[in-house]
């Protein structure tokens, strides 16, 4: 039977967790974008392989199930990792330049949306 473990999402919490893992461990986590970068970075630093999967992949690979809590999600991610572990690829932390490009591209997308909203607002309500 698997125990449920809560790991603090900070440097000390993650480092403590990673050092407690057996050498043969493979982590499977849900892709969360920038929120998961610390985990991926530390896994790479501690030589712990980590595979990221999208929430969509995880949900649809295990069939339709009800319930949505952190504990249920963690259990489903674990089940996904156990079932498809032989097909998962380790995630490597992106180089600084690549992260900067991704961030700039994300920011550009936000600015394009804002610009579109401003122009739409101007057409609907012109200044007097």
PDB file of C-alpha atoms in Angstrom:
ATOM      1  CA  UNK A   1       0.000   0.000   0.000  1.00  0.00           C
ATOM      2  CA  UNK A   2       1.283   3.438  -0.942  1.00  0.00           C
ATOM      3  CA  UNK A   3       1.532   6.165   1.651  1.00  0.00           C
ATOM      4  CA  UNK A   4       0.416   9.676   0.869  1.00  0.00           C
ATOM      5  CA  UNK A   5       3.235  12.171   1.324  1.00  0.00           C
ATOM      6  CA  UNK A   6       2.950  15.951   1.230  1.00  0.00           C
ATOM      7  CA  UNK A   7       6.104  17.730   0.054  1.00  0.00           C
ATOM      8  CA  UNK A   8       6.482  21.457   0.600  1.00  0.00           C
ATOM      9  CA  UNK A   9       6.887  23.268  -2.704  1.00  0.00           C
ATOM     10  CA  UNK A  10      10.062  25.090  -1.738  1.00  0.00           C
ATOM     11  CA  UNK A  11      13.783  24.474  -2.036  1.00  0.00           C
ATOM     12  CA  UNK A  12      14.221  22.710   1.321  1.00  0.00           C
ATOM     13  CA  UNK A  13      11.073  20.604   0.998  1.00  0.00           C
ATOM     14  CA  UNK A  14      11.901  19.360  -2.484  1.00  0.00           C
ATOM     15  CA  UNK A  15      15.595  18.750  -1.697  1.00  0.00           C
ATOM     16  CA  UNK A  16      14.643  16.763   1.391  1.00  0.00           C
ATOM     17  CA  UNK A  17      12.202  14.666  -0.642  1.00  0.00           C
ATOM     18  CA  UNK A  18      14.677  14.023  -3.463  1.00  0.00           C
ATOM     19  CA  UNK A  19      17.453  12.899  -1.107  1.00  0.00           C
ATOM     20  CA  UNK A  20      15.061  10.383   0.483  1.00  0.00           C
ATOM     21  CA  UNK A  21      14.308   8.620  -2.822  1.00  0.00           C
ATOM     22  CA  UNK A  22      15.891   5.318  -3.790  1.00  0.00           C
ATOM     23  CA  UNK A  23      18.511   5.513  -6.550  1.00  0.00           C
ATOM     24  CA  UNK A  24      16.178   3.730  -9.003  1.00  0.00           C
ATOM     25  CA  UNK A  25      13.292   6.180  -8.564  1.00  0.00           C
ATOM     26  CA  UNK A  26      11.586   7.786 -11.545  1.00  0.00           C
ATOM     27  CA  UNK A  27       9.309  10.711 -10.767  1.00  0.00           C
ATOM     28  CA  UNK A  28       6.207  11.380 -12.791  1.00  0.00           C
ATOM     29  CA  UNK A  29       4.550  14.781 -12.406  1.00  0.00           C
ATOM     30  CA  UNK A  30       1.858  16.810 -14.101  1.00  0.00           C
ATOM     31  CA  UNK A  31       3.192  19.554 -16.349  1.00  0.00           C
ATOM     32  CA  UNK A  32       2.388  22.906 -14.722  1.00  0.00           C
ATOM     33  CA  UNK A  33       4.539  25.286 -16.747  1.00  0.00           C
ATOM     34  CA  UNK A  34       6.664  27.727 -14.765  1.00  0.00           C
ATOM     35  CA  UNK A  35       5.282  26.434 -11.453  1.00  0.00           C
ATOM     36  CA  UNK A  36       7.099  23.135 -11.917  1.00  0.00           C
ATOM     37  CA  UNK A  37      10.458  24.525 -13.010  1.00  0.00           C
ATOM     38  CA  UNK A  38      11.989  24.326  -9.532  1.00  0.00           C
ATOM     39  CA  UNK A  39      11.090  20.641  -9.276  1.00  0.00           C
ATOM     40  CA  UNK A  40      12.547  19.835 -12.713  1.00  0.00           C
ATOM     41  CA  UNK A  41      15.699  21.870 -11.987  1.00  0.00           C
ATOM     42  CA  UNK A  42      16.285  20.135  -8.650  1.00  0.00           C
ATOM     43  CA  UNK A  43      15.570  16.676 -10.071  1.00  0.00           C
ATOM     44  CA  UNK A  44      18.227  17.317 -12.714  1.00  0.00           C
ATOM     45  CA  UNK A  45      20.660  18.583 -10.037  1.00  0.00           C
ATOM     46  CA  UNK A  46      20.078  15.484  -7.873  1.00  0.00           C
ATOM     47  CA  UNK A  47      20.183  13.104 -10.880  1.00  0.00           C
ATOM     48  CA  UNK A  48      16.604  11.976 -10.308  1.00  0.00           C
ATOM     49  CA  UNK A  49      14.833  11.334 -13.616  1.00  0.00           C
ATOM     50  CA  UNK A  50      11.495  13.138 -13.895  1.00  0.00           C
ATOM     51  CA  UNK A  51       8.868  12.739 -16.599  1.00  0.00           C
ATOM     52  CA  UNK A  52       6.204  15.387 -17.105  1.00  0.00           C
ATOM     53  CA  UNK A  53       2.771  14.585 -18.507  1.00  0.00           C
ATOM     54  CA  UNK A  54      -0.110  16.904 -19.267  1.00  0.00           C
ATOM     55  CA  UNK A  55      -3.254  16.723 -17.182  1.00  0.00           C
ATOM     56  CA  UNK A  56      -5.130  15.773 -20.345  1.00  0.00           C
ATOM     57  CA  UNK A  57      -2.832  12.787 -20.982  1.00  0.00           C
ATOM     58  CA  UNK A  58      -3.195  11.588 -17.413  1.00  0.00           C
ATOM     59  CA  UNK A  59      -7.000  11.950 -17.287  1.00  0.00           C
ATOM     60  CA  UNK A  60      -7.638  10.310 -20.641  1.00  0.00           C
ATOM     61  CA  UNK A  61      -5.178   7.455 -20.254  1.00  0.00           C
ATOM     62  CA  UNK A  62      -6.865   6.163 -17.110  1.00  0.00           C
ATOM     63  CA  UNK A  63     -10.475   6.398 -18.272  1.00  0.00           C
ATOM     64  CA  UNK A  64     -13.320   8.464 -16.908  1.00  0.00           C
ATOM     65  CA  UNK A  65     -13.199   8.769 -13.132  1.00  0.00           C
ATOM     66  CA  UNK A  66     -14.954  11.018 -10.702  1.00  0.00           C
ATOM     67  CA  UNK A  67     -13.412  13.083  -7.946  1.00  0.00           C
ATOM     68  CA  UNK A  68     -10.862  15.874  -7.985  1.00  0.00           C
ATOM     69  CA  UNK A  69      -8.701  16.614  -4.980  1.00  0.00           C
ATOM     70  CA  UNK A  70      -4.943  16.971  -4.601  1.00  0.00           C
ATOM     71  CA  UNK A  71      -4.775  13.506  -3.050  1.00  0.00           C
ATOM     72  CA  UNK A  72      -6.833  11.947  -5.862  1.00  0.00           C
ATOM     73  CA  UNK A  73      -4.767  13.789  -8.495  1.00  0.00           C
ATOM     74  CA  UNK A  74      -1.517  12.573  -6.902  1.00  0.00           C
ATOM     75  CA  UNK A  75      -2.809   9.007  -6.909  1.00  0.00           C
ATOM     76  CA  UNK A  76      -3.771   9.250 -10.591  1.00  0.00           C
ATOM     77  CA  UNK A  77      -0.372  10.689 -11.532  1.00  0.00           C
ATOM     78  CA  UNK A  78       1.326   7.841  -9.637  1.00  0.00           C
ATOM     79  CA  UNK A  79      -0.886   5.296 -11.401  1.00  0.00           C
ATOM     80  CA  UNK A  80      -0.121   6.902 -14.776  1.00  0.00           C
ATOM     81  CA  UNK A  81       3.622   6.778 -14.041  1.00  0.00           C
ATOM     82  CA  UNK A  82       3.455   3.118 -13.027  1.00  0.00           C
ATOM     83  CA  UNK A  83       1.377   2.126 -16.048  1.00  0.00           C
ATOM     84  CA  UNK A  84       3.323   4.068 -18.688  1.00  0.00           C
ATOM     85  CA  UNK A  85       6.739   4.361 -17.002  1.00  0.00           C
ATOM     86  CA  UNK A  86       8.451   2.397 -19.761  1.00  0.00           C
ATOM     87  CA  UNK A  87       7.258   4.971 -22.340  1.00  0.00           C
ATOM     88  CA  UNK A  88       7.946   8.162 -20.380  1.00  0.00           C
ATOM     89  CA  UNK A  89      10.864  10.392 -21.297  1.00  0.00           C
ATOM     90  CA  UNK A  90      12.888  12.275 -18.721  1.00  0.00           C
ATOM     91  CA  UNK A  91      12.526  16.032 -18.776  1.00  0.00           C
ATOM     92  CA  UNK A  92      15.696  18.109 -18.910  1.00  0.00           C
ATOM     93  CA  UNK A  93      15.696  21.577 -17.408  1.00  0.00           C
ATOM     94  CA  UNK A  94      15.846  24.133 -20.209  1.00  0.00           C
ATOM     95  CA  UNK A  95      18.896  26.325 -20.576  1.00  0.00           C
ATOM     96  CA  UNK A  96      18.593  29.928 -19.418  1.00  0.00           C
ATOM     97  CA  UNK A  97      18.308  31.313 -22.960  1.00  0.00           C
ATOM     98  CA  UNK A  98      15.512  28.886 -23.823  1.00  0.00           C
ATOM     99  CA  UNK A  99      13.571  29.778 -20.665  1.00  0.00           C
ATOM    100  CA  UNK A 100      13.956  33.469 -21.479  1.00  0.00           C
ATOM    101  CA  UNK A 101      12.661  32.910 -25.020  1.00  0.00           C
ATOM    102  CA  UNK A 102       9.657  30.979 -23.712  1.00  0.00           C
ATOM    103  CA  UNK A 103       8.909  33.715 -21.195  1.00  0.00           C
ATOM    104  CA  UNK A 104       9.213  36.430 -23.847  1.00  0.00           C
ATOM    105  CA  UNK A 105       6.926  34.497 -26.179  1.00  0.00           C
ATOM    106  CA  UNK A 106       4.362  34.063 -23.382  1.00  0.00           C
ATOM    107  CA  UNK A 107       4.573  37.779 -22.584  1.00  0.00           C
ATOM    108  CA  UNK A 108       4.139  38.625 -26.265  1.00  0.00           C
ATOM    109  CA  UNK A 109       0.963  36.546 -26.337  1.00  0.00           C
ATOM    110  CA  UNK A 110      -0.410  38.443 -23.348  1.00  0.00           C
ATOM    111  CA  UNK A 111       0.429  41.793 -24.942  1.00  0.00           C
ATOM    112  CA  UNK A 112      -1.256  40.815 -28.216  1.00  0.00           C
ATOM    113  CA  UNK A 113      -4.424  39.907 -26.270  1.00  0.00           C
ATOM    114  CA  UNK A 114      -4.325  43.195 -24.354  1.00  0.00           C
ATOM    115  CA  UNK A 115      -3.813  45.176 -27.560  1.00  0.00           C
ATOM    116  CA  UNK A 116      -6.751  43.422 -29.194  1.00  0.00           C
ATOM    117  CA  UNK A 117      -8.958  44.181 -26.182  1.00  0.00           C
ATOM    118  CA  UNK A 118      -7.957  47.856 -26.278  1.00  0.00           C
ATOM    119  CA  UNK A 119      -8.735  48.182 -29.989  1.00  0.00           C
ATOM    120  CA  UNK A 120     -12.050  46.372 -29.554  1.00  0.00           C
ATOM    121  CA  UNK A 121     -12.947  48.686 -26.677  1.00  0.00           C
ATOM    122  CA  UNK A 122     -12.079  51.751 -28.809  1.00  0.00           C
ATOM    123  CA  UNK A 123     -14.374  50.588 -31.618  1.00  0.00           C
ATOM    124  CA  UNK A 124     -17.258  49.950 -29.231  1.00  0.00           C
ATOM    125  CA  UNK A 125     -16.890  53.135 -27.199  1.00  0.00           C
ATOM    126  CA  UNK A 126     -15.037  55.888 -29.104  1.00  0.00           C
ATOM    127  CA  UNK A 127     -13.697  58.801 -27.095  1.00  0.00           C
ATOM    128  CA  UNK A 128     -15.841  61.917 -27.035  1.00  0.00           C
TER     129      UNK A 128
END
